XYZ file of C-alpha atoms in Angstrom:
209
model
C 7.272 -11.306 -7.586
C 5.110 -14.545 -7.588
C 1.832 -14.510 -7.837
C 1.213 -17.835 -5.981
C -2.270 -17.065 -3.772
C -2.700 -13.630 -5.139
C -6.177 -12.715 -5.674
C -8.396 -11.222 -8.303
C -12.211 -9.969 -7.008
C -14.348 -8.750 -9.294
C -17.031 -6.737 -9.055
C -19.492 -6.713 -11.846
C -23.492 -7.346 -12.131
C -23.507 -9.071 -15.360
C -23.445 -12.955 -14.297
C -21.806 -13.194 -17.992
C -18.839 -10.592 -17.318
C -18.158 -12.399 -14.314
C -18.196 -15.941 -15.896
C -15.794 -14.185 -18.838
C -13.586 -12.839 -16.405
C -13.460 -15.475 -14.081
C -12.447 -18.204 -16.859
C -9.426 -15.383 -18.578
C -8.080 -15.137 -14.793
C -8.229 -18.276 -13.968
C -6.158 -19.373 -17.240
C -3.444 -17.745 -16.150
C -3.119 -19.381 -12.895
C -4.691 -16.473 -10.446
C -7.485 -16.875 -7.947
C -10.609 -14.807 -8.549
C -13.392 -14.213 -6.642
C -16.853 -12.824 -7.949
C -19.310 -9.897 -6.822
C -22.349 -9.115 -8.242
C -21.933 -5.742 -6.186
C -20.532 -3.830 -3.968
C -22.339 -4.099 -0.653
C -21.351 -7.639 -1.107
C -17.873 -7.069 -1.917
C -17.839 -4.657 1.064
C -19.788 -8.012 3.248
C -16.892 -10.315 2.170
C -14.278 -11.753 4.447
C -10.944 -10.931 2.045
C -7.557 -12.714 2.310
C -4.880 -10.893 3.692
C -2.984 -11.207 0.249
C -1.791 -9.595 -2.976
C -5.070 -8.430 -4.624
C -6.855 -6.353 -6.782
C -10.447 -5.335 -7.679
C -11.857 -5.485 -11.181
C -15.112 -3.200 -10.651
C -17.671 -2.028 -13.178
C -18.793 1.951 -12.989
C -22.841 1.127 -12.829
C -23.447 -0.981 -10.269
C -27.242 -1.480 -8.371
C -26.897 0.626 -5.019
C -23.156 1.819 -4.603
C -21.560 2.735 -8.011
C -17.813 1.605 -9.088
C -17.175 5.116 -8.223
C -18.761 5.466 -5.347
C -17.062 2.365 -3.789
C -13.580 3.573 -4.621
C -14.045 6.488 -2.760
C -15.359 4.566 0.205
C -12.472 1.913 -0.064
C -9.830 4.179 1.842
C -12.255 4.912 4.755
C -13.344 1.609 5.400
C -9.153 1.242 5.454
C -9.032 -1.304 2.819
C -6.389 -0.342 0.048
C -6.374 -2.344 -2.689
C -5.413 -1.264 -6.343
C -8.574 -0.736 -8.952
C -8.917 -1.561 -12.541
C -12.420 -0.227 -13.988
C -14.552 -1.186 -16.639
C -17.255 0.180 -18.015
C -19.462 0.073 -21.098
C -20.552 3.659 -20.595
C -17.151 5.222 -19.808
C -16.819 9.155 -20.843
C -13.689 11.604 -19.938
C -14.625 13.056 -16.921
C -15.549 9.682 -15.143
C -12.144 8.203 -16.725
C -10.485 11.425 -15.380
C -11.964 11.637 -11.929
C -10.948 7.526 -11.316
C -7.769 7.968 -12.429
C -6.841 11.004 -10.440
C -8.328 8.953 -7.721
C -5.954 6.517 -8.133
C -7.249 3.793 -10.565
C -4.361 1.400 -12.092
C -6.289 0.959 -15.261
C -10.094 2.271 -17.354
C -10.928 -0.501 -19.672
C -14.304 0.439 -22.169
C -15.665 -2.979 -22.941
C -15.340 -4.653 -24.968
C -11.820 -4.753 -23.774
C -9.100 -7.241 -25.293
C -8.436 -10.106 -22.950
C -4.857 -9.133 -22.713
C -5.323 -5.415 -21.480
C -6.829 -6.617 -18.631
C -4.392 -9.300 -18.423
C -1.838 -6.834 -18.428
C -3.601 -4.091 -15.684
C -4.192 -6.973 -13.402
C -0.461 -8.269 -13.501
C 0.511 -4.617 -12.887
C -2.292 -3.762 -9.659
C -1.144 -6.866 -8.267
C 2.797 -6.079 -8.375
C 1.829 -2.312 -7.004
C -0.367 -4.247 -4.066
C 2.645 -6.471 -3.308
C 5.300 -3.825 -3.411
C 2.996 -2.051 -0.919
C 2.416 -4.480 1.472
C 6.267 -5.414 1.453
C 6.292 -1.448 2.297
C 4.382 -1.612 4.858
C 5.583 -5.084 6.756
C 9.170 -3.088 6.414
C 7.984 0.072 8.521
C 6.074 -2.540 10.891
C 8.986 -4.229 11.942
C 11.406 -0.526 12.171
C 8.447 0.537 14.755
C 9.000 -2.796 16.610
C 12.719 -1.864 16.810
C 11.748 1.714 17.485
C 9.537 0.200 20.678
C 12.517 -1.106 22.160
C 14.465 2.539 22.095
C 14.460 4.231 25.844
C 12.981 7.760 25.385
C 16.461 9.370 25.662
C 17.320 6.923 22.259
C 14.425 7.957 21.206
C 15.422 11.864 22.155
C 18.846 11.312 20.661
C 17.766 9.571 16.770
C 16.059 12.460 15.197
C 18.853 14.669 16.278
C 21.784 12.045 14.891
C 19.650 11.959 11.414
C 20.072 15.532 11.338
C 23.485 15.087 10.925
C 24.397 16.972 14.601
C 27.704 15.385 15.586
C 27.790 13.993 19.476
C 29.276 17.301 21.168
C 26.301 18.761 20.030
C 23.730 16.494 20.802
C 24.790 16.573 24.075
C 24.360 19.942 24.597
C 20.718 20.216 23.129
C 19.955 17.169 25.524
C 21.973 18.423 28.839
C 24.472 15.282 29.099
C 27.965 14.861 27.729
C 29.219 14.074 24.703
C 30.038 10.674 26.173
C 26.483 9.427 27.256
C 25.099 10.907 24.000
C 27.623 8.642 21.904
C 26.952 5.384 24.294
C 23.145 6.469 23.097
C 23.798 6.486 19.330
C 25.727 3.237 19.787
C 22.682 1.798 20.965
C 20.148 3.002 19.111
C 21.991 2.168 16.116
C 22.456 -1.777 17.326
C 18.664 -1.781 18.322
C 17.658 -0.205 15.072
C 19.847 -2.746 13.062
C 21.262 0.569 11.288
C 25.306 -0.291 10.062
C 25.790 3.035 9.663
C 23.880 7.222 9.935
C 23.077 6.824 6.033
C 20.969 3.026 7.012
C 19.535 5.154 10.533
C 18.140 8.231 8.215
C 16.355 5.827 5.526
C 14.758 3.972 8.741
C 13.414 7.530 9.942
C 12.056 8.418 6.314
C 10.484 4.948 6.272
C 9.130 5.782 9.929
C 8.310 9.442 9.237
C 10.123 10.360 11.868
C 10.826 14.145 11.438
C 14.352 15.555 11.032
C 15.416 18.711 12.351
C 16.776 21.166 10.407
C 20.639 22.384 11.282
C 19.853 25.881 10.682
């Protein structure tokens, strides 16, 4: 990926921490922006970009902790690399398992965070490539009629035309004018492209048994 206009935030209350980490990010040609906690962080107007979020555990008002917990509910996702100075197992365990890339004790070498950031910010960008993907199937999928719509779970399932059309109540003719079109709308070449559209789409096939 490039990292052109991918971000860095950082959320630490040491004005020091924040200086340090600002100039090692900046060196290797990433933006940064600085918190000094996380109600502010939380305030901030963020770029709709590749990013991730440096954060310390103690924090004045809303811990590290705290704040990735609260991060999914205020829908922002965004991938987390901690660091601490008073980091222990359980707290290491219980950000991890909440989905931290990274738990850095300082003092930390300049290159493991390096290293985490370059990592949270390939995950972020692989997830908003993702997501853009599954937009643009449900703008496809917005254009089916509800008998397309009616027919494409049942053609993912692998049900050949004759019998499509008799779970639907038409014949086996309209039912394969209706897979013809919902496989031009959808862009799908062939069944194989139509079923990874409805796994991307979470639309639910039915089972032939």
């Amino acid at each position: 990926m490039t990292e052109a206009g991918s971000v860095v935030f950082v959320v630490d209350d040491d004005p020091s921490v924040r200086r340090a980490i600002k100039r090692l990010v900046k060196s290797v040609g990433l933006q940064v922006e600085l918190f000094g906690s996380a109600q502010e962080f939380l305030r901030s107007e963020r770029p709709n970009a590749p990013s991730c979020l440096v954060l310390d555990i103690r924090l004045p008002g809303i811990s590290g902790l705290d704040l990735q917990r609260e991060l999914p509910a205020a829908n922002i996702h965004i991938p987390i690399i901690f660091i601490t100075a008073h980091g222990d197992i359980p707290m290491t365990v219980r950000a991890m398992k909440a989905g931290a890339v990274e738990f850095l004790t300082k003092p930390f070498r300049d290159q493991d965070l390096l290293d985490a950031i370059h990592f949270a910010l390939e995950r972020d960008y692989s997830r908003r490539l993702q997501e853009a993907e599954v937009a643009k199937l449900r703008d496809r999928y917005e254009l089916l009629t509800p008998r397309e719509r009616e027919v494409l779970p049942l053609v993912v399932s692998g049900l050949p035309s004759k019998q499509i059309a008799d779970a639907i109540g038409a014949t086996e003719a309209t039912v394969k004018v209706h897979r013809s079109q919902l496989m031009r709308k959808m862009g799908a070449n062939s069944v194989a492209d139509l079923v990874r559209m409805a796994e991307k789409m979470e639309i639910p096939v039915l089972s032939k048994s």
